[in-house]
Amino acid sequence: MTRDDTPSADLDAAEFRCDHCGERFGRERGVRPAPFGDLDTTRWQRFDCPACGRRGETVFVARDAVK
């Protein structure tokens, strides 16, 4: 899974591309699986491909918490 050239601070507008099937999708279409281990879902989320289900990218989503 790769993210197109979008500034990391603008995750809402980020577009992902699945390296397996080529599907392009935004944050709203990405499949968010149940968290694993002690992953804090208020800070980190994983976006899996909605078309083929391949494991996607884990991204930091709590930009406001870091200043």
Tab-separated table of N, CA, C and O in Angstrom:
chain	number	residue	atom	x	y	z
A	1	MET	N	0.851	-1.157	0.000
A	1	MET	CA	0.000	0.000	0.000
A	1	MET	C	0.900	1.223	0.000
A	1	MET	O	1.821	1.311	0.793
A	2	THR	N	0.616	2.124	-0.882
A	2	THR	CA	1.382	3.361	-0.926
A	2	THR	C	0.425	4.537	-0.895
A	2	THR	O	-0.718	4.438	-1.322
A	3	ARG	N	0.924	5.621	-0.364
A	3	ARG	CA	0.136	6.848	-0.316
A	3	ARG	C	0.638	7.741	-1.426
A	3	ARG	O	1.830	7.917	-1.612
A	4	ASP	N	-0.287	8.312	-2.181
A	4	ASP	CA	0.119	9.241	-3.228
A	4	ASP	C	0.753	10.468	-2.585
A	4	ASP	O	0.609	10.713	-1.409
A	5	ASP	N	1.442	11.263	-3.365
A	5	ASP	CA	2.181	12.416	-2.852
A	5	ASP	C	1.243	13.472	-2.279
A	5	ASP	O	0.932	14.459	-2.916
A	6	THR	N	0.794	13.232	-1.071
A	6	THR	CA	-0.052	14.162	-0.349
A	6	THR	C	0.663	14.525	0.939
A	6	THR	O	1.180	13.644	1.611
A	7	PRO	N	0.716	15.805	1.296
A	7	PRO	CA	1.376	16.164	2.555
A	7	PRO	C	0.784	15.376	3.716
A	7	PRO	O	-0.427	15.238	3.822
A	8	SER	N	1.634	14.853	4.582
A	8	SER	CA	1.168	13.997	5.666
A	8	SER	C	0.237	14.719	6.620
A	8	SER	O	-0.577	14.099	7.282
A	9	ALA	N	0.319	16.044	6.710
A	9	ALA	CA	-0.558	16.789	7.603
A	9	ALA	C	-1.987	16.829	7.081
A	9	ALA	O	-2.911	17.114	7.821
A	10	ASP	N	-2.190	16.520	5.811
A	10	ASP	CA	-3.515	16.573	5.209
A	10	ASP	C	-4.033	15.163	4.960
A	10	ASP	O	-4.346	14.788	3.846
A	11	LEU	N	-4.148	14.379	6.031
A	11	LEU	CA	-4.547	12.984	5.907
A	11	LEU	C	-5.967	12.832	5.383
A	11	LEU	O	-6.279	11.874	4.701
A	12	ASP	N	-6.852	13.797	5.674
A	12	ASP	CA	-8.225	13.701	5.182
A	12	ASP	C	-8.274	13.669	3.661
A	12	ASP	O	-9.141	13.062	3.072
A	13	ALA	N	-7.332	14.333	3.008
A	13	ALA	CA	-7.304	14.389	1.554
A	13	ALA	C	-6.372	13.327	0.954
A	13	ALA	O	-6.256	13.237	-0.252
A	14	ALA	N	-5.734	12.541	1.800
A	14	ALA	CA	-4.769	11.549	1.315
A	14	ALA	C	-5.468	10.494	0.467
A	14	ALA	O	-6.601	10.108	0.729
A	15	GLU	N	-4.773	10.048	-0.543
A	15	GLU	CA	-5.278	8.959	-1.368
A	15	GLU	C	-4.268	7.828	-1.295
A	15	GLU	O	-3.073	8.047	-1.422
A	16	PHE	N	-4.770	6.622	-1.063
A	16	PHE	CA	-3.932	5.443	-0.983
A	16	PHE	C	-4.064	4.648	-2.273
A	16	PHE	O	-5.089	4.709	-2.946
A	17	ARG	N	-3.043	3.888	-2.602
A	17	ARG	CA	-3.083	2.995	-3.759
A	17	ARG	C	-2.598	1.634	-3.311
A	17	ARG	O	-1.520	1.501	-2.743
A	18	CYS	N	-3.406	0.622	-3.553
A	18	CYS	CA	-3.052	-0.741	-3.184
A	18	CYS	C	-2.001	-1.266	-4.157
A	18	CYS	O	-2.204	-1.244	-5.376
A	19	ASP	N	-0.892	-1.734	-3.634
A	19	ASP	CA	0.179	-2.272	-4.472
A	19	ASP	C	-0.208	-3.614	-5.090
A	19	ASP	O	0.374	-4.026	-6.083
A	20	HIS	N	-1.212	-4.278	-4.517
A	20	HIS	CA	-1.612	-5.587	-5.027
A	20	HIS	C	-2.595	-5.484	-6.191
A	20	HIS	O	-2.374	-6.062	-7.247
A	21	CYS	N	-3.686	-4.717	-6.003
A	21	CYS	CA	-4.721	-4.680	-7.048
A	21	CYS	C	-4.806	-3.339	-7.775
A	21	CYS	O	-5.510	-3.222	-8.763
A	22	GLY	N	-4.105	-2.324	-7.267
A	22	GLY	CA	-4.091	-1.031	-7.927
A	22	GLY	C	-5.246	-0.107	-7.562
A	22	GLY	O	-5.339	1.005	-8.061
A	23	GLU	N	-6.140	-0.565	-6.691
A	23	GLU	CA	-7.287	0.255	-6.272
A	23	GLU	C	-6.804	1.548	-5.612
A	23	GLU	O	-5.879	1.557	-4.814
A	24	ARG	N	-7.440	2.650	-5.975
A	24	ARG	CA	-7.165	3.948	-5.342
A	24	ARG	C	-8.352	4.282	-4.450
A	24	ARG	O	-9.500	4.129	-4.859
A	25	PHE	N	-8.054	4.722	-3.235
A	25	PHE	CA	-9.130	5.040	-2.298
A	25	PHE	C	-8.668	6.069	-1.278
A	25	PHE	O	-7.490	6.207	-1.004
A	26	GLY	N	-9.645	6.794	-0.763
A	26	GLY	CA	-9.374	7.801	0.254
A	26	GLY	C	-9.596	7.236	1.646
A	26	GLY	O	-10.020	6.089	1.823
A	27	ARG	N	-9.347	8.069	2.620
A	27	ARG	CA	-9.467	7.659	4.015
A	27	ARG	C	-10.870	7.137	4.340
A	27	ARG	O	-11.031	6.181	5.098
A	28	GLU	N	-11.886	7.758	3.748
A	28	GLU	CA	-13.261	7.370	4.058
A	28	GLU	C	-13.618	5.976	3.544
A	28	GLU	O	-14.482	5.314	4.091
A	29	ARG	N	-12.946	5.494	2.503
A	29	ARG	CA	-13.227	4.156	1.944
A	29	ARG	C	-12.302	3.081	2.487
A	29	ARG	O	-12.564	1.897	2.303
A	30	GLY	N	-11.221	3.480	3.122
A	30	GLY	CA	-10.281	2.495	3.652
A	30	GLY	C	-10.925	1.657	4.748
A	30	GLY	O	-11.676	2.158	5.574
A	31	VAL	N	-10.665	0.364	4.733
A	31	VAL	CA	-11.217	-0.533	5.742
A	31	VAL	C	-10.348	-0.428	6.988
A	31	VAL	O	-9.130	-0.583	6.917
A	32	ARG	N	-10.973	-0.142	8.124
A	32	ARG	CA	-10.242	-0.014	9.385
A	32	ARG	C	-10.471	-1.273	10.211
A	32	ARG	O	-11.526	-1.431	10.817
A	33	PRO	N	-9.496	-2.174	10.242
A	33	PRO	CA	-9.664	-3.410	11.006
A	33	PRO	C	-9.579	-3.143	12.511
A	33	PRO	O	-9.154	-2.073	12.941
A	34	ALA	N	-9.965	-4.122	13.281
A	34	ALA	CA	-9.865	-4.010	14.741
A	34	ALA	C	-8.399	-3.802	15.124
A	34	ALA	O	-7.499	-4.361	14.490
A	35	PRO	N	-8.152	-3.003	16.165
A	35	PRO	CA	-6.768	-2.749	16.569
A	35	PRO	C	-6.112	-4.021	17.100
A	35	PRO	O	-6.784	-4.936	17.565
A	36	PHE	N	-4.796	-4.044	17.028
A	36	PHE	CA	-4.059	-5.188	17.539
A	36	PHE	C	-3.083	-4.701	18.603
A	36	PHE	O	-2.655	-3.556	18.589
A	37	GLY	N	-2.755	-5.578	19.541
A	37	GLY	CA	-1.815	-5.214	20.598
A	37	GLY	C	-2.326	-4.019	21.386
A	37	GLY	O	-3.508	-3.899	21.685
A	38	ASP	N	-1.416	-3.114	21.697
A	38	ASP	CA	-1.792	-1.932	22.470
A	38	ASP	C	-1.844	-0.686	21.585
A	38	ASP	O	-1.603	0.418	22.030
A	39	LEU	N	-2.202	-0.859	20.328
A	39	LEU	CA	-2.301	0.250	19.388
A	39	LEU	C	-3.402	1.210	19.838
A	39	LEU	O	-4.543	0.810	20.047
A	40	ASP	N	-3.062	2.467	20.028
A	40	ASP	CA	-4.005	3.497	20.450
A	40	ASP	C	-4.732	4.016	19.204
A	40	ASP	O	-4.170	4.758	18.407
A	41	THR	N	-6.009	3.638	19.059
A	41	THR	CA	-6.754	3.992	17.852
A	41	THR	C	-7.093	5.477	17.767
A	41	THR	O	-7.514	5.942	16.725
A	42	THR	N	-6.904	6.231	18.848
A	42	THR	CA	-7.107	7.674	18.758
A	42	THR	C	-5.892	8.350	18.144
A	42	THR	O	-5.957	9.505	17.757
A	43	ARG	N	-4.785	7.612	18.046
A	43	ARG	CA	-3.562	8.159	17.454
A	43	ARG	C	-3.155	7.449	16.159
A	43	ARG	O	-2.570	8.052	15.286
A	44	TRP	N	-3.429	6.162	16.080
A	44	TRP	CA	-3.003	5.355	14.930
A	44	TRP	C	-4.176	4.612	14.339
A	44	TRP	O	-5.007	4.079	15.068
A	45	GLN	N	-4.244	4.538	13.016
A	45	GLN	CA	-5.260	3.738	12.341
A	45	GLN	C	-4.611	3.057	11.141
A	45	GLN	O	-3.721	3.609	10.505
A	46	ARG	N	-5.091	1.857	10.852
A	46	ARG	CA	-4.618	1.145	9.666
A	46	ARG	C	-5.719	1.185	8.626
A	46	ARG	O	-6.887	0.998	8.940
A	47	PHE	N	-5.332	1.443	7.397
A	47	PHE	CA	-6.283	1.503	6.288
A	47	PHE	C	-5.981	0.357	5.329
A	47	PHE	O	-4.934	0.337	4.696
A	48	ASP	N	-6.891	-0.609	5.257
A	48	ASP	CA	-6.738	-1.743	4.348
A	48	ASP	C	-7.508	-1.463	3.057
A	48	ASP	O	-8.438	-0.663	3.029
A	49	CYS	N	-7.131	-2.151	1.994
A	49	CYS	CA	-7.752	-1.960	0.692
A	49	CYS	C	-9.215	-2.422	0.718
A	49	CYS	O	-9.501	-3.557	1.103
A	50	PRO	N	-10.147	-1.559	0.287
A	50	PRO	CA	-11.559	-1.956	0.265
A	50	PRO	C	-11.890	-2.936	-0.859
A	50	PRO	O	-12.913	-3.618	-0.804
A	51	ALA	N	-11.040	-3.027	-1.863
A	51	ALA	CA	-11.319	-3.905	-3.002
A	51	ALA	C	-10.844	-5.338	-2.766
A	51	ALA	O	-11.597	-6.288	-2.962
A	52	CYS	N	-9.594	-5.497	-2.324
A	52	CYS	CA	-9.048	-6.848	-2.184
A	52	CYS	C	-8.786	-7.249	-0.734
A	52	CYS	O	-8.508	-8.412	-0.463
A	53	GLY	N	-8.859	-6.287	0.198
A	53	GLY	CA	-8.685	-6.603	1.610
A	53	GLY	C	-7.250	-6.711	2.082
A	53	GLY	O	-7.009	-7.053	3.238
A	54	ARG	N	-6.296	-6.437	1.197
A	54	ARG	CA	-4.886	-6.516	1.602
A	54	ARG	C	-4.573	-5.534	2.718
A	54	ARG	O	-5.124	-4.455	2.786
A	55	ARG	N	-3.650	-5.953	3.573
A	55	ARG	CA	-3.215	-5.101	4.675
A	55	ARG	C	-2.661	-3.803	4.107
A	55	ARG	O	-1.875	-3.795	3.165
A	56	GLY	N	-3.088	-2.707	4.701
A	56	GLY	CA	-2.675	-1.408	4.208
A	56	GLY	C	-1.654	-0.724	5.084
A	56	GLY	O	-0.891	-1.365	5.784
A	57	GLU	N	-1.713	0.565	5.052
A	57	GLU	CA	-0.750	1.392	5.758
A	57	GLU	C	-1.300	1.793	7.128
A	57	GLU	O	-2.466	2.108	7.270
A	58	THR	N	-0.424	1.775	8.148
A	58	THR	CA	-0.773	2.282	9.464
A	58	THR	C	-0.290	3.717	9.516
A	58	THR	O	0.887	3.988	9.273
A	59	VAL	N	-1.203	4.632	9.794
A	59	VAL	CA	-0.860	6.054	9.759
A	59	VAL	C	-1.188	6.722	11.088
A	59	VAL	O	-2.112	6.325	11.799
A	60	PHE	N	-0.413	7.740	11.419
A	60	PHE	CA	-0.623	8.537	12.617
A	60	PHE	C	-1.722	9.542	12.319
A	60	PHE	O	-1.616	10.331	11.388
A	61	VAL	N	-2.812	9.504	13.093
A	61	VAL	CA	-3.960	10.364	12.817
A	61	VAL	C	-4.170	11.459	13.860
A	61	VAL	O	-5.068	12.275	13.721
A	62	ALA	N	-3.361	11.506	14.904
A	62	ALA	CA	-3.542	12.477	15.981
A	62	ALA	C	-2.589	13.656	15.805
A	62	ALA	O	-1.833	14.000	16.699
A	63	ARG	N	-2.641	14.301	14.644
A	63	ARG	CA	-1.757	15.430	14.356
A	63	ARG	C	-1.899	16.570	15.369
A	63	ARG	O	-0.952	17.229	15.700
A	64	ASP	N	-3.126	16.789	15.872
A	64	ASP	CA	-3.360	17.873	16.825
A	64	ASP	C	-2.678	17.626	18.166
A	64	ASP	O	-2.407	18.561	18.904
A	65	ALA	N	-2.407	16.364	18.484
A	65	ALA	CA	-1.782	16.029	19.766
A	65	ALA	C	-0.293	16.370	19.781
A	65	ALA	O	0.300	16.493	20.844
A	66	VAL	N	0.310	16.515	18.623
A	66	VAL	CA	1.739	16.799	18.527
A	66	VAL	C	1.938	18.252	18.171
A	66	VAL	O	1.537	18.705	17.115
A	67	LYS	N	2.517	18.991	19.065
A	67	LYS	CA	2.771	20.419	18.809
A	67	LYS	C	4.079	20.827	19.379
A	67	LYS	O	4.624	20.295	20.239
